[in-house]
Tab-separated table of C-alpha atoms in Angstrom:
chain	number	residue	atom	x	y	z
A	1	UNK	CA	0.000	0.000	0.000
A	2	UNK	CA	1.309	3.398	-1.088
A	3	UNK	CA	1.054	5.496	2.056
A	4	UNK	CA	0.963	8.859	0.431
A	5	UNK	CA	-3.179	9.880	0.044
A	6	UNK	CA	-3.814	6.704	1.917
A	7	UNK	CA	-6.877	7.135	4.277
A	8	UNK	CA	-5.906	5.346	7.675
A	9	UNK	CA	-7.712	4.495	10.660
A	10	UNK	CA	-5.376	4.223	13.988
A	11	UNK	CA	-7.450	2.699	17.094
A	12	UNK	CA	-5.060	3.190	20.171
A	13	UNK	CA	-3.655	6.501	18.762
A	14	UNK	CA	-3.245	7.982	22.000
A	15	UNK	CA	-1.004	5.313	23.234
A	16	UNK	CA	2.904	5.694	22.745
A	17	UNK	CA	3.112	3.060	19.271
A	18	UNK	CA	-0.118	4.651	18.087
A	19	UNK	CA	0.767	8.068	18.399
A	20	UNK	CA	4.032	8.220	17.014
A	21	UNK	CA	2.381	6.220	13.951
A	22	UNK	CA	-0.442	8.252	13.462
A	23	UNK	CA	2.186	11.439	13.125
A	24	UNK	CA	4.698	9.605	11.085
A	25	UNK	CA	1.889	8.845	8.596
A	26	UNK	CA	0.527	12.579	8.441
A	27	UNK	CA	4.156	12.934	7.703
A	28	UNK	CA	4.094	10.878	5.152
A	29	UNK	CA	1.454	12.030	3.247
A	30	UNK	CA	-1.521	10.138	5.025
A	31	UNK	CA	-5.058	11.091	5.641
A	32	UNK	CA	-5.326	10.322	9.270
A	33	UNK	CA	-8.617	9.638	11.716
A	34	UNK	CA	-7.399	8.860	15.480
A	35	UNK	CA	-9.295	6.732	18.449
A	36	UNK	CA	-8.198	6.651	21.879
A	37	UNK	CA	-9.160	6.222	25.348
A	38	UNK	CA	-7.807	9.830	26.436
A	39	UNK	CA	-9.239	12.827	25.248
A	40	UNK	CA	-6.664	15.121	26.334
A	41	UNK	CA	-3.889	12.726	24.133
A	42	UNK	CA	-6.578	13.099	21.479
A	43	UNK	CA	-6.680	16.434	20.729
A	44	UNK	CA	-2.637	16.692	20.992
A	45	UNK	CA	-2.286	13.964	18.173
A	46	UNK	CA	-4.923	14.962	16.939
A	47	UNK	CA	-3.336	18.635	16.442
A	48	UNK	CA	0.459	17.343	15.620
A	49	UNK	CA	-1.661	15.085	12.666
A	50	UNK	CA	-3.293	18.704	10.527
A	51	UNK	CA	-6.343	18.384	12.901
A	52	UNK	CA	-6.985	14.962	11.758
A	53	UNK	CA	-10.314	13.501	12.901
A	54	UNK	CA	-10.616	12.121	16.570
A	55	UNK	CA	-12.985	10.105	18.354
A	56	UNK	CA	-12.717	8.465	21.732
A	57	UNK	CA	-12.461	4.954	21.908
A	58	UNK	CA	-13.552	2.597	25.050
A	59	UNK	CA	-12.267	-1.055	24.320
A	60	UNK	CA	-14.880	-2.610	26.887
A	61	UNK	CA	-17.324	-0.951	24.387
A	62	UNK	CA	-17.217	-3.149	21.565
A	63	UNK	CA	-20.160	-1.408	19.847
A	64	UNK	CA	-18.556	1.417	19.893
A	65	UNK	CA	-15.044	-0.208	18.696
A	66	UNK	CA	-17.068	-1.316	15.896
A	67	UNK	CA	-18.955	1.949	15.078
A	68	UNK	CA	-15.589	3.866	14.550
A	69	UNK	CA	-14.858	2.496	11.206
A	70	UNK	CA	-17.979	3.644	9.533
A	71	UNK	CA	-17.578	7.021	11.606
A	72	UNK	CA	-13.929	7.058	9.846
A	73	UNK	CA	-14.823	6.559	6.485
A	74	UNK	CA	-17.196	9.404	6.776
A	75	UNK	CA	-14.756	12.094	8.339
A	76	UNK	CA	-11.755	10.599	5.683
A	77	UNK	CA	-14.547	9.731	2.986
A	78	UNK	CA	-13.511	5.966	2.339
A	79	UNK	CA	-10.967	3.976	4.229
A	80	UNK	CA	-7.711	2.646	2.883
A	81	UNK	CA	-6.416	0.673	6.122
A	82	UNK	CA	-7.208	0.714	9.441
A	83	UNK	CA	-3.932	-0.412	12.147
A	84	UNK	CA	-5.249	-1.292	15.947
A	85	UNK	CA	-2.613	0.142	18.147
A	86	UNK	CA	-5.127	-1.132	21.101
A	87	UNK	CA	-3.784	-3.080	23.988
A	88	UNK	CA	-3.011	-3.355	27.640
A	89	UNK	CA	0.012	-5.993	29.820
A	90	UNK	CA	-0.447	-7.688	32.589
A	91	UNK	CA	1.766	-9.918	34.608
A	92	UNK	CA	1.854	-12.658	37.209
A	93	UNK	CA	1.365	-16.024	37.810
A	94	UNK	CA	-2.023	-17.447	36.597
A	95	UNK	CA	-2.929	-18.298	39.667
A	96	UNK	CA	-2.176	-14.758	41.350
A	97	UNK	CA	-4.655	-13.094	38.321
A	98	UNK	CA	-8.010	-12.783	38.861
A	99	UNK	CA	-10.936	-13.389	36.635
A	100	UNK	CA	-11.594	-9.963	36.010
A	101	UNK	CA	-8.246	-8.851	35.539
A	102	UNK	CA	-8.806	-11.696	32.786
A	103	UNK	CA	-11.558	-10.837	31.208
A	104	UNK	CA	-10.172	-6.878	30.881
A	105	UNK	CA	-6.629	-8.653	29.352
A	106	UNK	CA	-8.724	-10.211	26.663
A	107	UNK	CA	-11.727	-7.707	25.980
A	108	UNK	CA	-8.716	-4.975	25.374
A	109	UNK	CA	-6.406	-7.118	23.496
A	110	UNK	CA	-8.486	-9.425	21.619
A	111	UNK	CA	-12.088	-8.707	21.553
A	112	UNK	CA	-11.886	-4.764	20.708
A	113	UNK	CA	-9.351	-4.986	18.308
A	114	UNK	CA	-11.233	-8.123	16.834
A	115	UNK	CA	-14.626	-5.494	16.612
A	116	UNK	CA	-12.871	-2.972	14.744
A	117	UNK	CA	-11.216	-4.994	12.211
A	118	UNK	CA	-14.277	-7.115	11.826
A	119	UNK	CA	-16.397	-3.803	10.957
A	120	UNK	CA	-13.515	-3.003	8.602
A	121	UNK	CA	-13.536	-5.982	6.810
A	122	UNK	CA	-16.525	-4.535	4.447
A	123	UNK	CA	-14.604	-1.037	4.253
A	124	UNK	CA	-11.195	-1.623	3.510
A	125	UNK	CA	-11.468	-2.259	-0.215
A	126	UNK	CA	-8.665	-4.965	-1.569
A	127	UNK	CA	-5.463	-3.486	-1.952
A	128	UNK	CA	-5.606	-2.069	1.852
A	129	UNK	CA	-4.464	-3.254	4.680
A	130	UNK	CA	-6.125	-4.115	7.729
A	131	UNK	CA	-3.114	-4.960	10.530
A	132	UNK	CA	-3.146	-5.193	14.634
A	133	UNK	CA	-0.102	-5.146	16.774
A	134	UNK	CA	0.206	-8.375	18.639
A	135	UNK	CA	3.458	-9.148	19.654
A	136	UNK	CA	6.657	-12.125	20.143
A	137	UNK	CA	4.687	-12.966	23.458
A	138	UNK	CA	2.213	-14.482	21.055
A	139	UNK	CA	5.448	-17.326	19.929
A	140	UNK	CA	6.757	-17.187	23.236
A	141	UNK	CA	4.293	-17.695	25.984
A	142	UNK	CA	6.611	-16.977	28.568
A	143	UNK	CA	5.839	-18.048	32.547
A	144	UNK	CA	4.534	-15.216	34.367
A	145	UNK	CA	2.325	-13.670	31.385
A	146	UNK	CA	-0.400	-16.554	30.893
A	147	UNK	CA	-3.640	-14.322	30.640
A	148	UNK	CA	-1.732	-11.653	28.566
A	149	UNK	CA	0.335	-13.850	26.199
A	150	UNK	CA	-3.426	-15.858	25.762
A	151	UNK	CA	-5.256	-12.789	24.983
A	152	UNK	CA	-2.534	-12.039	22.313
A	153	UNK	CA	-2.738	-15.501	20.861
A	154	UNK	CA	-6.419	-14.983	20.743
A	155	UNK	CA	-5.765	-12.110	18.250
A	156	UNK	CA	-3.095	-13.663	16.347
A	157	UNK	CA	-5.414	-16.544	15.728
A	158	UNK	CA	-7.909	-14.657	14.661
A	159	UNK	CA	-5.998	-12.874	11.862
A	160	UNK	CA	-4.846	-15.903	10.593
A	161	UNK	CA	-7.829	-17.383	10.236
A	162	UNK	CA	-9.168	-14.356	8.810
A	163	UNK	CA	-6.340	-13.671	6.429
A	164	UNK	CA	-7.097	-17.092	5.285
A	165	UNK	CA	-10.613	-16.180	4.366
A	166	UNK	CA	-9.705	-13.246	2.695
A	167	UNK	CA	-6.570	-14.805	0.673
A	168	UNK	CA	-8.223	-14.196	-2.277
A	169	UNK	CA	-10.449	-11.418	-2.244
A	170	UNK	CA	-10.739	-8.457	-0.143
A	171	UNK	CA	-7.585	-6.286	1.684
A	172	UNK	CA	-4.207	-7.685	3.185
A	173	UNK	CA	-4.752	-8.788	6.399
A	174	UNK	CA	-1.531	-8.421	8.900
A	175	UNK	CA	-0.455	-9.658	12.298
A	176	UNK	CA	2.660	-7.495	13.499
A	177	UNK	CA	4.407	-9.357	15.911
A	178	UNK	CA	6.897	-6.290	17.623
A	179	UNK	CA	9.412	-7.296	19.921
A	180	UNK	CA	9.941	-5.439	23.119
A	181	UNK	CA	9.711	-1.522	22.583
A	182	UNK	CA	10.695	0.610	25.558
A	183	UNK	CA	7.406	2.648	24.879
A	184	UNK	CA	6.631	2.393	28.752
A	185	UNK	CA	3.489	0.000	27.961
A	186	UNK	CA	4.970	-2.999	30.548
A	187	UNK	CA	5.092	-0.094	33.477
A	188	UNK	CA	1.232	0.728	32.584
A	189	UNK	CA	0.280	-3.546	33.487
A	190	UNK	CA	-2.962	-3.294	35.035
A	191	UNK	CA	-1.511	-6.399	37.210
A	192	UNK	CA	1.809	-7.253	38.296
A	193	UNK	CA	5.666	-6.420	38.135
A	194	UNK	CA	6.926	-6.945	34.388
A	195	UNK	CA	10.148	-9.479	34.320
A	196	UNK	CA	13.482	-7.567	33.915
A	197	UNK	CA	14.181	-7.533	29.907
A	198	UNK	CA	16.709	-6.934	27.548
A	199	UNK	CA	17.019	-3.583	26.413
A	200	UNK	CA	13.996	-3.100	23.365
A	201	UNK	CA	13.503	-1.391	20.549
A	202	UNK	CA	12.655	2.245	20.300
A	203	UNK	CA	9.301	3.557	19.557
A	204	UNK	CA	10.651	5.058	16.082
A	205	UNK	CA	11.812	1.326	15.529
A	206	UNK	CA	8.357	0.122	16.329
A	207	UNK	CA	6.860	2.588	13.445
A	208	UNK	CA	9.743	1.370	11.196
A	209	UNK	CA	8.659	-1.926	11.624
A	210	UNK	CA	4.715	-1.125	11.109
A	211	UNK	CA	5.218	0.736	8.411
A	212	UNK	CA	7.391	-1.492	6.638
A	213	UNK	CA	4.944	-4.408	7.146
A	214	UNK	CA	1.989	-1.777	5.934
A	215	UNK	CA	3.264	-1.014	2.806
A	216	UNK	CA	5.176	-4.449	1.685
């Protein structure tokens, strides 16, 4: 996908990933719309993006995860791709997470980015993209990250079977698997102490590595 005049949808634009994407693309030559949790981080990317389009975005509101593609393709006029920045960590042994700590891992990481995409899937004509950030935890399962790492998998198995369906007709449907990015999003968990890690990537690597799966 050419990303110059592209029209693209960025659910989780407030966050650090999303942000950072959503301005490289203005810079680029995109036609930006923004969703986010935040309204104050709204209006800043918002601003830093032309005064692209914002709405807010609640991930335990899967109608309204859904309703923000057709709201997008009426503030861009169409919709070339749409790339879910959504998601939240968590940490700890399974048996130290509760079930609602759960259920929030895999409503923000699975089922809201799952609602979006599958409201795109009719709006995104073929030759766009629709992609979601999932992650190496999705390969690697490590201990101390069950609920997280399963509410990633979730995700990742739904694009693939999704991509599957769409092999032949319809846009390109991508998984992005980043590695560690020190983008603060481990400090955020909404349970538990993340593990020490290596040093990660940057959050201008994480674009690089968006944007060159985007427009492969």
């Amino acid at each position: 996908m050419d990303v110059n005049g592209a029209r693209v949808l960025v659910p989780g634009g407030t966050g650090a990933i999303g942000s950072a994407l959503a301005v490289r693309l203005h810079g680029l030559g995109a036609r930006v719309a923004v969703a986010g949790r935040d309204p104050g981080s709204l209006a800043r990317v918002s601003a830093a993006c032309g005064d692209a389009p914002a709405r807010r975005l609640d991930a335990y509101d899967l109608d309204g995860c859904a309703s923000t593609v057709p709201w997008a393709v009426g503030e861009l006029g169409g919709l070339d791709a749409v790339v879910v920045c959504v998601g939240v960590a968590g940490f700890g042994p399974a048996e130290a997470v509760c079930d609602a700590t759960a259920e929030h891992l895999l409503t923000v990481n699975a089922l809201a980015p799952m609602a979006v995409l599958r409201a795109a899937l009719g709006a995104v004509p073929a030759g766009g993209v629709l992609a979601a950030v999932t992650g190496v935890v999705v390969d690697a399962a490590p201990a101390g990250m069950a609920d997280y790492a399963a509410s990633k998998a979730a995700l990742a198995t739904w694009l693939t079977s999704v991509r599957r369906e769409r092999r032949r007709a319809g846009p390109a449907v991508l998984d992005i698997r980043l590695p560690h990015v020190e983008s603060g999003f481990a400090e955020r968990a909404v349970c538990g102490t993340p593990p020490t890690l290596p040093r990660g990537r940057t959050v201008d690597e994480a674009v690089d590595l968006i944007l060159d799966a985007v427009t492969r």
